[in-house]
Each structure stands twice: as structure tokens, then as C-alpha cells.
mmCIF file with all atom_site columns, C-alpha atoms in Angstrom:
data_model
loop_
_atom_site.group_PDB
_atom_site.id
_atom_site.type_symbol
_atom_site.label_atom_id
_atom_site.label_alt_id
_atom_site.label_comp_id
_atom_site.label_asym_id
_atom_site.label_entity_id
_atom_site.label_seq_id
_atom_site.pdbx_PDB_ins_code
_atom_site.Cartn_x
_atom_site.Cartn_y
_atom_site.Cartn_z
_atom_site.occupancy
_atom_site.B_iso_or_equiv
_atom_site.pdbx_formal_charge
_atom_site.auth_seq_id
_atom_site.auth_comp_id
_atom_site.auth_asym_id
_atom_site.auth_atom_id
_atom_site.pdbx_PDB_model_num
ATOM 1   C CA . UNK A 1 1   ? 8.290  -94.149 6.774   1.00 0.00 ? 77  UNK A CA 1
ATOM 2   C CA . UNK A 1 2   ? 10.073 -93.142 9.963   1.00 0.00 ? 78  UNK A CA 1
ATOM 3   C CA . UNK A 1 3   ? 8.838  -89.965 11.654  1.00 0.00 ? 79  UNK A CA 1
ATOM 4   C CA . UNK A 1 4   ? 11.034 -88.058 14.101  1.00 0.00 ? 80  UNK A CA 1
ATOM 5   C CA . UNK A 1 5   ? 9.103  -86.730 17.078  1.00 0.00 ? 81  UNK A CA 1
ATOM 6   C CA . UNK A 1 6   ? 11.854 -84.706 18.700  1.00 0.00 ? 82  UNK A CA 1
ATOM 7   C CA . UNK A 1 7   ? 9.732  -81.533 18.574  1.00 0.00 ? 83  UNK A CA 1
ATOM 8   C CA . UNK A 1 8   ? 6.923  -83.305 20.491  1.00 0.00 ? 84  UNK A CA 1
ATOM 9   C CA . UNK A 1 9   ? 9.348  -84.434 23.182  1.00 0.00 ? 85  UNK A CA 1
ATOM 10  C CA . UNK A 1 10  ? 10.951 -80.980 23.307  1.00 0.00 ? 86  UNK A CA 1
ATOM 11  C CA . UNK A 1 11  ? 7.514  -79.453 23.930  1.00 0.00 ? 87  UNK A CA 1
ATOM 12  C CA . UNK A 1 12  ? 6.769  -82.035 26.643  1.00 0.00 ? 88  UNK A CA 1
ATOM 13  C CA . UNK A 1 13  ? 10.090 -81.369 28.386  1.00 0.00 ? 89  UNK A CA 1
ATOM 14  C CA . UNK A 1 14  ? 9.853  -77.588 27.730  1.00 0.00 ? 90  UNK A CA 1
ATOM 15  C CA . UNK A 1 15  ? 13.324 -77.649 26.262  1.00 0.00 ? 91  UNK A CA 1
ATOM 16  C CA . UNK A 1 16  ? 14.689 -75.611 23.344  1.00 0.00 ? 92  UNK A CA 1
ATOM 17  C CA . UNK A 1 17  ? 16.439 -77.130 20.321  1.00 0.00 ? 93  UNK A CA 1
ATOM 18  C CA . UNK A 1 18  ? 19.599 -75.189 21.210  1.00 0.00 ? 94  UNK A CA 1
ATOM 19  C CA . UNK A 1 19  ? 19.605 -76.622 24.739  1.00 0.00 ? 95  UNK A CA 1
ATOM 20  C CA . UNK A 1 20  ? 19.071 -80.149 23.408  1.00 0.00 ? 96  UNK A CA 1
ATOM 21  C CA . UNK A 1 21  ? 21.847 -79.804 20.818  1.00 0.00 ? 97  UNK A CA 1
ATOM 22  C CA . UNK A 1 22  ? 24.213 -78.625 23.565  1.00 0.00 ? 98  UNK A CA 1
ATOM 23  C CA . UNK A 1 23  ? 23.253 -81.530 25.845  1.00 0.00 ? 99  UNK A CA 1
ATOM 24  C CA . UNK A 1 24  ? 23.577 -84.077 23.033  1.00 0.00 ? 100 UNK A CA 1
ATOM 25  C CA . UNK A 1 25  ? 26.831 -82.590 21.782  1.00 0.00 ? 101 UNK A CA 1
ATOM 26  C CA . UNK A 1 26  ? 25.903 -82.043 18.134  1.00 0.00 ? 102 UNK A CA 1
ATOM 27  C CA . UNK A 1 27  ? 25.594 -78.781 16.239  1.00 0.00 ? 103 UNK A CA 1
ATOM 28  C CA . UNK A 1 28  ? 22.341 -76.849 16.120  1.00 0.00 ? 104 UNK A CA 1
ATOM 29  C CA . UNK A 1 29  ? 22.314 -77.290 12.342  1.00 0.00 ? 105 UNK A CA 1
ATOM 30  C CA . UNK A 1 30  ? 22.562 -81.074 12.650  1.00 0.00 ? 106 UNK A CA 1
ATOM 31  C CA . UNK A 1 31  ? 19.888 -81.121 15.366  1.00 0.00 ? 107 UNK A CA 1
ATOM 32  C CA . UNK A 1 32  ? 17.631 -79.063 13.120  1.00 0.00 ? 108 UNK A CA 1
ATOM 33  C CA . UNK A 1 33  ? 18.246 -81.472 10.213  1.00 0.00 ? 109 UNK A CA 1
ATOM 34  C CA . UNK A 1 34  ? 17.376 -84.380 12.509  1.00 0.00 ? 110 UNK A CA 1
ATOM 35  C CA . UNK A 1 35  ? 14.298 -82.679 13.974  1.00 0.00 ? 111 UNK A CA 1
ATOM 36  C CA . UNK A 1 36  ? 12.905 -81.818 10.560  1.00 0.00 ? 112 UNK A CA 1
ATOM 37  C CA . UNK A 1 37  ? 13.367 -85.371 9.264   1.00 0.00 ? 113 UNK A CA 1
ATOM 38  C CA . UNK A 1 38  ? 15.954 -84.441 6.660   1.00 0.00 ? 114 UNK A CA 1
ATOM 39  C CA . UNK A 1 39  ? 18.674 -86.762 8.016   1.00 0.00 ? 115 UNK A CA 1
ATOM 40  C CA . UNK A 1 40  ? 19.301 -90.068 6.233   1.00 0.00 ? 116 UNK A CA 1
ATOM 41  C CA . UNK A 1 41  ? 20.087 -91.825 9.474   1.00 0.00 ? 117 UNK A CA 1
ATOM 42  C CA . UNK A 1 42  ? 20.812 -91.514 13.149  1.00 0.00 ? 118 UNK A CA 1
ATOM 43  C CA . UNK A 1 43  ? 23.731 -93.012 15.049  1.00 0.00 ? 119 UNK A CA 1
ATOM 44  C CA . UNK A 1 44  ? 23.005 -95.111 18.146  1.00 0.00 ? 120 UNK A CA 1
ATOM 45  C CA . UNK A 1 45  ? 25.297 -92.796 20.109  1.00 0.00 ? 121 UNK A CA 1
ATOM 46  C CA . UNK A 1 46  ? 23.194 -89.754 19.068  1.00 0.00 ? 122 UNK A CA 1
ATOM 47  C CA . UNK A 1 47  ? 19.957 -91.584 19.872  1.00 0.00 ? 123 UNK A CA 1
ATOM 48  C CA . UNK A 1 48  ? 21.395 -92.580 23.233  1.00 0.00 ? 124 UNK A CA 1
ATOM 49  C CA . UNK A 1 49  ? 22.364 -88.982 24.022  1.00 0.00 ? 125 UNK A CA 1
ATOM 50  C CA . UNK A 1 50  ? 18.954 -87.639 22.938  1.00 0.00 ? 126 UNK A CA 1
ATOM 51  C CA . UNK A 1 51  ? 17.103 -90.206 25.058  1.00 0.00 ? 127 UNK A CA 1
ATOM 52  C CA . UNK A 1 52  ? 19.335 -89.307 28.017  1.00 0.00 ? 128 UNK A CA 1
ATOM 53  C CA . UNK A 1 53  ? 18.767 -85.558 27.532  1.00 0.00 ? 129 UNK A CA 1
ATOM 54  C CA . UNK A 1 54  ? 15.005 -85.857 27.061  1.00 0.00 ? 130 UNK A CA 1
ATOM 55  C CA . UNK A 1 55  ? 14.610 -88.678 29.616  1.00 0.00 ? 131 UNK A CA 1
ATOM 56  C CA . UNK A 1 56  ? 12.655 -90.827 27.192  1.00 0.00 ? 132 UNK A CA 1
ATOM 57  C CA . UNK A 1 57  ? 12.737 -94.047 25.175  1.00 0.00 ? 133 UNK A CA 1
ATOM 58  C CA . UNK A 1 58  ? 13.737 -94.321 21.452  1.00 0.00 ? 134 UNK A CA 1
ATOM 59  C CA . UNK A 1 59  ? 10.084 -95.084 20.665  1.00 0.00 ? 135 UNK A CA 1
ATOM 60  C CA . UNK A 1 60  ? 9.126  -91.637 22.007  1.00 0.00 ? 136 UNK A CA 1
ATOM 61  C CA . UNK A 1 61  ? 11.350 -90.062 19.331  1.00 0.00 ? 137 UNK A CA 1
ATOM 62  C CA . UNK A 1 62  ? 11.007 -92.468 16.425  1.00 0.00 ? 138 UNK A CA 1
ATOM 63  C CA . UNK A 1 63  ? 7.681  -93.530 14.967  1.00 0.00 ? 139 UNK A CA 1
ATOM 64  C CA . UNK A 1 64  ? 6.792  -95.753 12.019  1.00 0.00 ? 140 UNK A CA 1
ATOM 65  C CA . UNK A 1 65  ? 3.936  -94.688 9.733   1.00 0.00 ? 141 UNK A CA 1
ATOM 66  C CA . UNK A 1 66  ? 2.589  -96.387 6.579   1.00 0.00 ? 142 UNK A CA 1
ATOM 67  C CA . UNK A 1 67  ? 3.485  -94.490 3.407   1.00 0.00 ? 143 UNK A CA 1
ATOM 68  C CA . UNK A 1 68  ? 0.402  -92.747 2.032   1.00 0.00 ? 144 UNK A CA 1
ATOM 69  C CA . UNK B 2 1   ? 51.028 -87.290 5.867   1.00 0.00 ? 532 UNK B CA 1
ATOM 70  C CA . UNK B 2 2   ? 48.358 -84.683 6.572   1.00 0.00 ? 533 UNK B CA 1
ATOM 71  C CA . UNK B 2 3   ? 46.153 -83.213 3.854   1.00 0.00 ? 534 UNK B CA 1
ATOM 72  C CA . UNK B 2 4   ? 47.834 -79.825 4.270   1.00 0.00 ? 535 UNK B CA 1
ATOM 73  C CA . UNK B 2 5   ? 51.298 -81.312 3.677   1.00 0.00 ? 536 UNK B CA 1
ATOM 74  C CA . UNK B 2 6   ? 50.025 -83.319 0.711   1.00 0.00 ? 537 UNK B CA 1
ATOM 75  C CA . UNK B 2 7   ? 48.424 -80.210 -0.726  1.00 0.00 ? 538 UNK B CA 1
ATOM 76  C CA . UNK B 2 8   ? 51.671 -78.226 -0.385  1.00 0.00 ? 539 UNK B CA 1
ATOM 77  C CA . UNK B 2 9   ? 53.647 -81.117 -1.913  1.00 0.00 ? 540 UNK B CA 1
ATOM 78  C CA . UNK B 2 10  ? 51.234 -81.312 -4.846  1.00 0.00 ? 541 UNK B CA 1
ATOM 79  C CA . UNK B 2 11  ? 51.455 -77.552 -5.375  1.00 0.00 ? 542 UNK B CA 1
ATOM 80  C CA . UNK B 2 12  ? 55.286 -77.698 -5.339  1.00 0.00 ? 543 UNK B CA 1
ATOM 81  C CA . UNK B 2 13  ? 55.183 -80.519 -7.914  1.00 0.00 ? 544 UNK B CA 1
ATOM 82  C CA . UNK B 2 14  ? 52.769 -78.504 -10.074 1.00 0.00 ? 545 UNK B CA 1
ATOM 83  C CA . UNK B 2 15  ? 54.994 -75.392 -9.937  1.00 0.00 ? 546 UNK B CA 1
ATOM 84  C CA . UNK B 2 16  ? 58.097 -77.461 -10.786 1.00 0.00 ? 547 UNK B CA 1
ATOM 85  C CA . UNK B 2 17  ? 56.228 -79.143 -13.678 1.00 0.00 ? 548 UNK B CA 1
ATOM 86  C CA . UNK B 2 18  ? 55.047 -75.747 -14.954 1.00 0.00 ? 549 UNK B CA 1
ATOM 87  C CA . UNK B 2 19  ? 58.582 -74.330 -14.824 1.00 0.00 ? 550 UNK B CA 1
ATOM 88  C CA . UNK B 2 20  ? 60.012 -77.445 -16.476 1.00 0.00 ? 551 UNK B CA 1
ATOM 89  C CA . UNK B 2 21  ? 57.328 -77.104 -19.147 1.00 0.00 ? 552 UNK B CA 1
ATOM 90  C CA . UNK B 2 22  ? 58.318 -73.488 -19.773 1.00 0.00 ? 553 UNK B CA 1
ATOM 91  C CA . UNK B 2 23  ? 61.957 -74.594 -20.013 1.00 0.00 ? 554 UNK B CA 1
ATOM 92  C CA . UNK B 2 24  ? 61.182 -77.541 -22.275 1.00 0.00 ? 555 UNK B CA 1
ATOM 93  C CA . UNK B 2 25  ? 58.691 -75.833 -24.577 1.00 0.00 ? 556 UNK B CA 1
ATOM 94  C CA . UNK B 2 26  ? 60.138 -72.327 -24.457 1.00 0.00 ? 557 UNK B CA 1
ATOM 95  C CA . UNK B 2 27  ? 63.878 -73.057 -24.559 1.00 0.00 ? 558 UNK B CA 1
ATOM 96  C CA . UNK B 2 28  ? 64.855 -76.687 -25.184 1.00 0.00 ? 559 UNK B CA 1
ATOM 97  C CA . UNK B 2 29  ? 62.325 -77.383 -27.951 1.00 0.00 ? 560 UNK B CA 1
ATOM 98  C CA . UNK B 2 30  ? 63.084 -74.300 -30.135 1.00 0.00 ? 561 UNK B CA 1
ATOM 99  C CA . UNK B 2 31  ? 66.812 -74.759 -29.486 1.00 0.00 ? 562 UNK B CA 1
ATOM 100 C CA . UNK B 2 32  ? 66.851 -78.471 -30.437 1.00 0.00 ? 563 UNK B CA 1
ATOM 101 C CA . UNK B 2 33  ? 64.715 -77.815 -33.519 1.00 0.00 ? 564 UNK B CA 1
ATOM 102 C CA . UNK B 2 34  ? 66.977 -74.982 -34.665 1.00 0.00 ? 565 UNK B CA 1
ATOM 103 C CA . UNK B 2 35  ? 70.071 -77.144 -33.996 1.00 0.00 ? 566 UNK B CA 1
ATOM 104 C CA . UNK B 2 36  ? 68.505 -79.892 -36.120 1.00 0.00 ? 567 UNK B CA 1
ATOM 105 C CA . UNK B 2 37  ? 67.721 -77.422 -38.907 1.00 0.00 ? 568 UNK B CA 1
ATOM 106 C CA . UNK B 2 38  ? 71.265 -76.011 -38.728 1.00 0.00 ? 569 UNK B CA 1
ATOM 107 C CA . UNK B 2 39  ? 72.735 -79.507 -39.046 1.00 0.00 ? 570 UNK B CA 1
ATOM 108 C CA . UNK B 2 40  ? 70.324 -80.488 -41.810 1.00 0.00 ? 571 UNK B CA 1
ATOM 109 C CA . UNK B 2 41  ? 69.434 -77.307 -43.740 1.00 0.00 ? 572 UNK B CA 1
ATOM 110 C CA . UNK B 2 42  ? 67.512 -79.403 -46.282 1.00 0.00 ? 573 UNK B CA 1
ATOM 111 C CA . UNK B 2 43  ? 64.951 -80.008 -43.530 1.00 0.00 ? 574 UNK B CA 1
ATOM 112 C CA . UNK B 2 44  ? 64.542 -76.321 -42.630 1.00 0.00 ? 575 UNK B CA 1
ATOM 113 C CA . UNK B 2 45  ? 60.828 -76.526 -43.542 1.00 0.00 ? 576 UNK B CA 1
ATOM 114 C CA . UNK B 2 46  ? 60.408 -78.901 -40.529 1.00 0.00 ? 577 UNK B CA 1
ATOM 115 C CA . UNK B 2 47  ? 61.003 -76.081 -38.044 1.00 0.00 ? 578 UNK B CA 1
ATOM 116 C CA . UNK B 2 48  ? 57.729 -74.117 -37.905 1.00 0.00 ? 579 UNK B CA 1
ATOM 117 C CA . UNK B 2 49  ? 55.250 -77.017 -38.358 1.00 0.00 ? 580 UNK B CA 1
ATOM 118 C CA . UNK B 2 50  ? 56.924 -79.040 -35.616 1.00 0.00 ? 581 UNK B CA 1
ATOM 119 C CA . UNK B 2 51  ? 57.307 -76.062 -33.279 1.00 0.00 ? 582 UNK B CA 1
ATOM 120 C CA . UNK B 2 52  ? 53.631 -75.118 -33.640 1.00 0.00 ? 583 UNK B CA 1
ATOM 121 C CA . UNK B 2 53  ? 52.474 -78.737 -33.356 1.00 0.00 ? 584 UNK B CA 1
ATOM 122 C CA . UNK B 2 54  ? 54.471 -79.429 -30.203 1.00 0.00 ? 585 UNK B CA 1
ATOM 123 C CA . UNK B 2 55  ? 53.462 -76.096 -28.614 1.00 0.00 ? 586 UNK B CA 1
ATOM 124 C CA . UNK B 2 56  ? 49.797 -76.988 -29.208 1.00 0.00 ? 587 UNK B CA 1
ATOM 125 C CA . UNK B 2 57  ? 50.342 -80.301 -27.370 1.00 0.00 ? 588 UNK B CA 1
ATOM 126 C CA . UNK B 2 58  ? 51.583 -78.259 -24.374 1.00 0.00 ? 589 UNK B CA 1
ATOM 127 C CA . UNK B 2 59  ? 48.282 -76.378 -23.942 1.00 0.00 ? 590 UNK B CA 1
ATOM 128 C CA . UNK B 2 60  ? 46.273 -79.314 -22.483 1.00 0.00 ? 591 UNK B CA 1
ATOM 129 C CA . UNK B 2 61  ? 49.177 -80.058 -20.146 1.00 0.00 ? 592 UNK B CA 1
ATOM 130 C CA . UNK B 2 62  ? 48.914 -76.568 -18.630 1.00 0.00 ? 593 UNK B CA 1
ATOM 131 C CA . UNK B 2 63  ? 45.139 -76.978 -18.327 1.00 0.00 ? 594 UNK B CA 1
ATOM 132 C CA . UNK B 2 64  ? 45.849 -80.240 -16.455 1.00 0.00 ? 595 UNK B CA 1
ATOM 133 C CA . UNK B 2 65  ? 48.247 -78.411 -14.119 1.00 0.00 ? 596 UNK B CA 1
ATOM 134 C CA . UNK B 2 66  ? 45.535 -75.796 -13.436 1.00 0.00 ? 597 UNK B CA 1
ATOM 135 C CA . UNK B 2 67  ? 43.052 -78.555 -12.614 1.00 0.00 ? 598 UNK B CA 1
ATOM 136 C CA . UNK B 2 68  ? 45.685 -80.205 -10.397 1.00 0.00 ? 599 UNK B CA 1
ATOM 137 C CA . UNK B 2 69  ? 46.078 -76.898 -8.560  1.00 0.00 ? 600 UNK B CA 1
ATOM 138 C CA . UNK B 2 70  ? 42.322 -76.751 -8.007  1.00 0.00 ? 601 UNK B CA 1
ATOM 139 C CA . UNK B 2 71  ? 42.343 -80.330 -6.623  1.00 0.00 ? 602 UNK B CA 1
ATOM 140 C CA . UNK B 2 72  ? 45.241 -79.490 -4.283  1.00 0.00 ? 603 UNK B CA 1
ATOM 141 C CA . UNK B 2 73  ? 43.294 -76.454 -2.965  1.00 0.00 ? 604 UNK B CA 1
ATOM 142 C CA . UNK B 2 74  ? 40.321 -78.727 -2.224  1.00 0.00 ? 605 UNK B CA 1
ATOM 143 C CA . UNK B 2 75  ? 42.687 -81.215 -0.599  1.00 0.00 ? 606 UNK B CA 1
ATOM 144 C CA . UNK B 2 76  ? 43.922 -78.474 1.759   1.00 0.00 ? 607 UNK B CA 1
ATOM 145 C CA . UNK B 2 77  ? 40.315 -77.938 2.900   1.00 0.00 ? 608 UNK B CA 1
ATOM 146 C CA . UNK B 2 78  ? 40.031 -81.702 3.537   1.00 0.00 ? 609 UNK B CA 1
ATOM 147 C CA . UNK B 2 79  ? 37.522 -81.928 0.705   1.00 0.00 ? 610 UNK B CA 1
ATOM 148 C CA . UNK B 2 80  ? 39.232 -84.525 -1.474  1.00 0.00 ? 611 UNK B CA 1
ATOM 149 C CA . UNK B 2 81  ? 36.253 -86.794 -2.066  1.00 0.00 ? 612 UNK B CA 1
ATOM 150 C CA . UNK B 2 82  ? 33.892 -84.372 -3.759  1.00 0.00 ? 613 UNK B CA 1
ATOM 151 C CA . UNK B 2 83  ? 31.940 -84.318 -7.021  1.00 0.00 ? 614 UNK B CA 1
ATOM 152 C CA . UNK B 2 84  ? 33.997 -81.260 -8.038  1.00 0.00 ? 615 UNK B CA 1
ATOM 153 C CA . UNK B 2 85  ? 37.299 -83.148 -7.722  1.00 0.00 ? 616 UNK B CA 1
ATOM 154 C CA . UNK B 2 86  ? 35.874 -86.169 -9.528  1.00 0.00 ? 617 UNK B CA 1
ATOM 155 C CA . UNK B 2 87  ? 34.784 -83.859 -12.355 1.00 0.00 ? 618 UNK B CA 1
ATOM 156 C CA . UNK B 2 88  ? 38.234 -82.204 -12.434 1.00 0.00 ? 619 UNK B CA 1
ATOM 157 C CA . UNK B 2 89  ? 39.978 -85.587 -12.633 1.00 0.00 ? 620 UNK B CA 1
ATOM 158 C CA . UNK B 2 90  ? 37.571 -86.779 -15.340 1.00 0.00 ? 621 UNK B CA 1
ATOM 159 C CA . UNK B 2 91  ? 38.459 -83.641 -17.307 1.00 0.00 ? 622 UNK B CA 1
ATOM 160 C CA . UNK B 2 92  ? 42.178 -84.342 -16.717 1.00 0.00 ? 623 UNK B CA 1
ATOM 161 C CA . UNK B 2 93  ? 41.691 -87.860 -18.134 1.00 0.00 ? 624 UNK B CA 1
ATOM 162 C CA . UNK B 2 94  ? 39.905 -86.458 -21.209 1.00 0.00 ? 625 UNK B CA 1
ATOM 163 C CA . UNK B 2 95  ? 42.601 -83.798 -21.775 1.00 0.00 ? 626 UNK B CA 1
ATOM 164 C CA . UNK B 2 96  ? 45.411 -86.327 -21.336 1.00 0.00 ? 627 UNK B CA 1
ATOM 165 C CA . UNK B 2 97  ? 43.808 -88.905 -23.630 1.00 0.00 ? 628 UNK B CA 1
ATOM 166 C CA . UNK B 2 98  ? 42.875 -86.242 -26.175 1.00 0.00 ? 629 UNK B CA 1
ATOM 167 C CA . UNK B 2 99  ? 46.392 -84.834 -26.164 1.00 0.00 ? 630 UNK B CA 1
ATOM 168 C CA . UNK B 2 100 ? 47.877 -88.307 -26.698 1.00 0.00 ? 631 UNK B CA 1
ATOM 169 C CA . UNK B 2 101 ? 45.525 -89.022 -29.600 1.00 0.00 ? 632 UNK B CA 1
ATOM 170 C CA . UNK B 2 102 ? 46.239 -85.567 -31.088 1.00 0.00 ? 633 UNK B CA 1
ATOM 171 C CA . UNK B 2 103 ? 49.993 -86.195 -30.759 1.00 0.00 ? 634 UNK B CA 1
ATOM 172 C CA . UNK B 2 104 ? 49.732 -89.561 -32.496 1.00 0.00 ? 635 UNK B CA 1
ATOM 173 C CA . UNK B 2 105 ? 47.445 -88.305 -35.286 1.00 0.00 ? 636 UNK B CA 1
ATOM 174 C CA . UNK B 2 106 ? 49.732 -85.278 -35.767 1.00 0.00 ? 637 UNK B CA 1
ATOM 175 C CA . UNK B 2 107 ? 52.707 -87.590 -36.209 1.00 0.00 ? 638 UNK B CA 1
ATOM 176 C CA . UNK B 2 108 ? 50.817 -89.676 -38.756 1.00 0.00 ? 639 UNK B CA 1
ATOM 177 C CA . UNK B 2 109 ? 49.678 -86.555 -40.660 1.00 0.00 ? 640 UNK B CA 1
ATOM 178 C CA . UNK B 2 110 ? 53.217 -85.143 -40.620 1.00 0.00 ? 641 UNK B CA 1
ATOM 179 C CA . UNK B 2 111 ? 54.462 -88.533 -41.840 1.00 0.00 ? 642 UNK B CA 1
ATOM 180 C CA . UNK B 2 112 ? 52.001 -88.392 -44.760 1.00 0.00 ? 643 UNK B CA 1
ATOM 181 C CA . UNK B 2 113 ? 53.115 -84.818 -45.478 1.00 0.00 ? 644 UNK B CA 1
ATOM 182 C CA . UNK B 2 114 ? 56.719 -86.073 -45.502 1.00 0.00 ? 645 UNK B CA 1
ATOM 183 C CA . UNK B 2 115 ? 57.839 -83.940 -42.564 1.00 0.00 ? 646 UNK B CA 1
ATOM 184 C CA . UNK B 2 116 ? 58.302 -86.823 -40.144 1.00 0.00 ? 647 UNK B CA 1
ATOM 185 C CA . UNK B 2 117 ? 60.483 -89.898 -39.847 1.00 0.00 ? 648 UNK B CA 1
ATOM 186 C CA . UNK B 2 118 ? 58.741 -93.316 -39.628 1.00 0.00 ? 649 UNK B CA 1
ATOM 187 C CA . UNK B 2 119 ? 60.832 -94.121 -36.551 1.00 0.00 ? 650 UNK B CA 1
ATOM 188 C CA . UNK B 2 120 ? 59.526 -90.995 -34.803 1.00 0.00 ? 651 UNK B CA 1
ATOM 189 C CA . UNK B 2 121 ? 55.943 -91.950 -35.718 1.00 0.00 ? 652 UNK B CA 1
ATOM 190 C CA . UNK B 2 122 ? 56.432 -95.439 -34.224 1.00 0.00 ? 653 UNK B CA 1
ATOM 191 C CA . UNK B 2 123 ? 57.946 -93.940 -31.052 1.00 0.00 ? 654 UNK B CA 1
ATOM 192 C CA . UNK B 2 124 ? 55.016 -91.489 -30.929 1.00 0.00 ? 655 UNK B CA 1
ATOM 193 C CA . UNK B 2 125 ? 52.601 -94.428 -31.131 1.00 0.00 ? 656 UNK B CA 1
ATOM 194 C CA . UNK B 2 126 ? 54.153 -96.172 -28.105 1.00 0.00 ? 657 UNK B CA 1
ATOM 195 C CA . UNK B 2 127 ? 54.354 -92.870 -26.208 1.00 0.00 ? 658 UNK B CA 1
ATOM 196 C CA . UNK B 2 128 ? 50.686 -92.138 -27.001 1.00 0.00 ? 659 UNK B CA 1
ATOM 197 C CA . UNK B 2 129 ? 49.627 -95.626 -25.838 1.00 0.00 ? 660 UNK B CA 1
ATOM 198 C CA . UNK B 2 130 ? 51.504 -95.044 -22.573 1.00 0.00 ? 661 UNK B CA 1
ATOM 199 C CA . UNK B 2 131 ? 49.777 -91.665 -22.057 1.00 0.00 ? 662 UNK B CA 1
ATOM 200 C CA . UNK B 2 132 ? 46.355 -93.156 -22.910 1.00 0.00 ? 663 UNK B CA 1
ATOM 201 C CA . UNK B 2 133 ? 46.985 -95.824 -20.240 1.00 0.00 ? 664 UNK B CA 1
ATOM 202 C CA . UNK B 2 134 ? 47.756 -93.072 -17.690 1.00 0.00 ? 665 UNK B CA 1
ATOM 203 C CA . UNK B 2 135 ? 44.588 -91.285 -18.844 1.00 0.00 ? 666 UNK B CA 1
ATOM 204 C CA . UNK B 2 136 ? 42.576 -94.476 -18.248 1.00 0.00 ? 667 UNK B CA 1
ATOM 205 C CA . UNK B 2 137 ? 44.084 -94.775 -14.751 1.00 0.00 ? 668 UNK B CA 1
ATOM 206 C CA . UNK B 2 138 ? 43.088 -91.156 -14.010 1.00 0.00 ? 669 UNK B CA 1
ATOM 207 C CA . UNK B 2 139 ? 39.551 -91.870 -15.308 1.00 0.00 ? 670 UNK B CA 1
ATOM 208 C CA . UNK B 2 140 ? 39.307 -94.880 -12.956 1.00 0.00 ? 671 UNK B CA 1
ATOM 209 C CA . UNK B 2 141 ? 40.555 -92.697 -10.078 1.00 0.00 ? 672 UNK B CA 1
ATOM 210 C CA . UNK B 2 142 ? 37.918 -90.055 -10.979 1.00 0.00 ? 673 UNK B CA 1
ATOM 211 C CA . UNK B 2 143 ? 35.209 -92.720 -10.904 1.00 0.00 ? 674 UNK B CA 1
ATOM 212 C CA . UNK B 2 144 ? 36.428 -93.950 -7.499  1.00 0.00 ? 675 UNK B CA 1
ATOM 213 C CA . UNK B 2 145 ? 36.461 -90.390 -6.104  1.00 0.00 ? 676 UNK B CA 1
ATOM 214 C CA . UNK B 2 146 ? 32.939 -89.873 -7.456  1.00 0.00 ? 677 UNK B CA 1
ATOM 215 C CA . UNK B 2 147 ? 31.727 -93.015 -5.671  1.00 0.00 ? 678 UNK B CA 1
ATOM 216 C CA . UNK B 2 148 ? 33.630 -92.031 -2.500  1.00 0.00 ? 679 UNK B CA 1
ATOM 217 C CA . UNK B 2 149 ? 31.957 -88.603 -2.597  1.00 0.00 ? 680 UNK B CA 1
ATOM 218 C CA . UNK B 2 150 ? 28.520 -90.285 -2.592  1.00 0.00 ? 681 UNK B CA 1
ATOM 219 C CA . UNK B 2 151 ? 29.532 -92.394 0.434   1.00 0.00 ? 682 UNK B CA 1
ATOM 220 C CA . UNK B 2 152 ? 30.949 -89.298 2.179   1.00 0.00 ? 683 UNK B CA 1
ATOM 221 C CA . UNK B 2 153 ? 27.746 -87.313 1.548   1.00 0.00 ? 684 UNK B CA 1
ATOM 222 C CA . UNK B 2 154 ? 25.644 -90.202 2.888   1.00 0.00 ? 685 UNK B CA 1
ATOM 223 C CA . UNK B 2 155 ? 27.903 -90.527 5.905   1.00 0.00 ? 686 UNK B CA 1
ATOM 224 C CA . UNK B 2 156 ? 27.609 -86.806 6.609   1.00 0.00 ? 687 UNK B CA 1
ATOM 225 C CA . UNK B 2 157 ? 23.809 -87.020 6.508   1.00 0.00 ? 688 UNK B CA 1
ATOM 226 C CA . UNK B 2 158 ? 23.825 -89.647 9.261   1.00 0.00 ? 689 UNK B CA 1
ATOM 227 C CA . UNK B 2 159 ? 23.761 -87.716 12.502  1.00 0.00 ? 690 UNK B CA 1
#
């Protein structure tokens, strides 16, 4: 399964979810859905904006883990 | 055409249909039946059974108009492809098909009771088949809207 590590990156960059959602240009609700792993997918444009805002690589945000 | 304009257009059509229905079922139908009975007094016993039967067939049509109104309200909110609308259209298809079958069976029953003309029963059959075909088209549309609503929901959950 794919794990979203936005909260880890937010902690590293000392950034709030609200600030990130504003920088990325999506609503706080959608950012929350994404952060909590409830989204069915992520657009490349959103991933691009998140990576730009958090100054990181997609691999820092997305992680693959074996289903237990 | 924008959704708002389409919604207004649909609402205007619904209001016109409702008013035409009131005119047809409330004025034209009783008037034509009474004219028929006046011309052929020997068939005076036709009046009430036919009036009641045809008024009953009007009830599902008004339920359909109410469902159409609900769909047009959803359309205004740009929420056309939803499970609710698919359900409404499925119900419209059932009401339309049911009404057509009821109309045809009623004509057959009235024929057996000797208060119908065979020619009218045959015409009712073709009319009922036509309405059932429309009902099938509405059912297909409902199925398509249902599938579109699933795609829309999936699309909305991709951020």
C-alpha cells in the first residue's frame, strides 16, 4: 500500500497544513484528506506543487509498504 | 447552455406540462366524455369508469413531474451526475412503464367488461408500447447517470 508522509515532511519543514494548502493551492479539506491517506489518487500537478512547497522529492512524501 | 439555463428551461417545461395536464385531465377529458355521452346516451355508463380510469393514469405523470423538478434543482447546483438523480430517473422509468402497462391492462379489462371499443384497445396497445420504449430509454439514461456519478466521485477523490 502507498503511505503518504506529508505530516513527516511538514514536521521537518516546521510548516502547518494550512500554510502548505495555501502554497499548493488546494483547499485545507483536500489537503487534510490527502495527508490522512483518504484520497484515491494524487495529480502530478498537486505532487509537483507539494514537492516545490516542501522542497523535497516525491519519494519523501510517498512510500510503499507491504500489506500486512 | 449553462446548467442554470437548462434548469430554468426544464422547470418551465415542467410547469407548462403540469398546466397542460390540469387542462387536459380537468377540462378537456370530462368535457369530451360528456359530449360523447350526450351524443350516444346509450353509452352513458361509460362516463364514470373512463373518467376515473384516466384520472388514475394522470397520478404517476404528476409524480414524474415532481421528480423532474427535483432533478432540475440538482442540475442548478451543478450536481447532475449523482446517485440521487440516477435513483429519481430510475423511479421515473418505473412510473412511466407501470402507467403504460396499467393503461393497456385497463383497456383490456374495459374491453372485457364491454365498455371499450376494440379499436381503442388496439390504439392503447401501440401507445403503451411507445411509452414503454420511452421508459426503457429513461432507465438506460438512469443507468448511465449512475455510472457517471461513480466516475465523478472517483474523480473528486483524486486531489
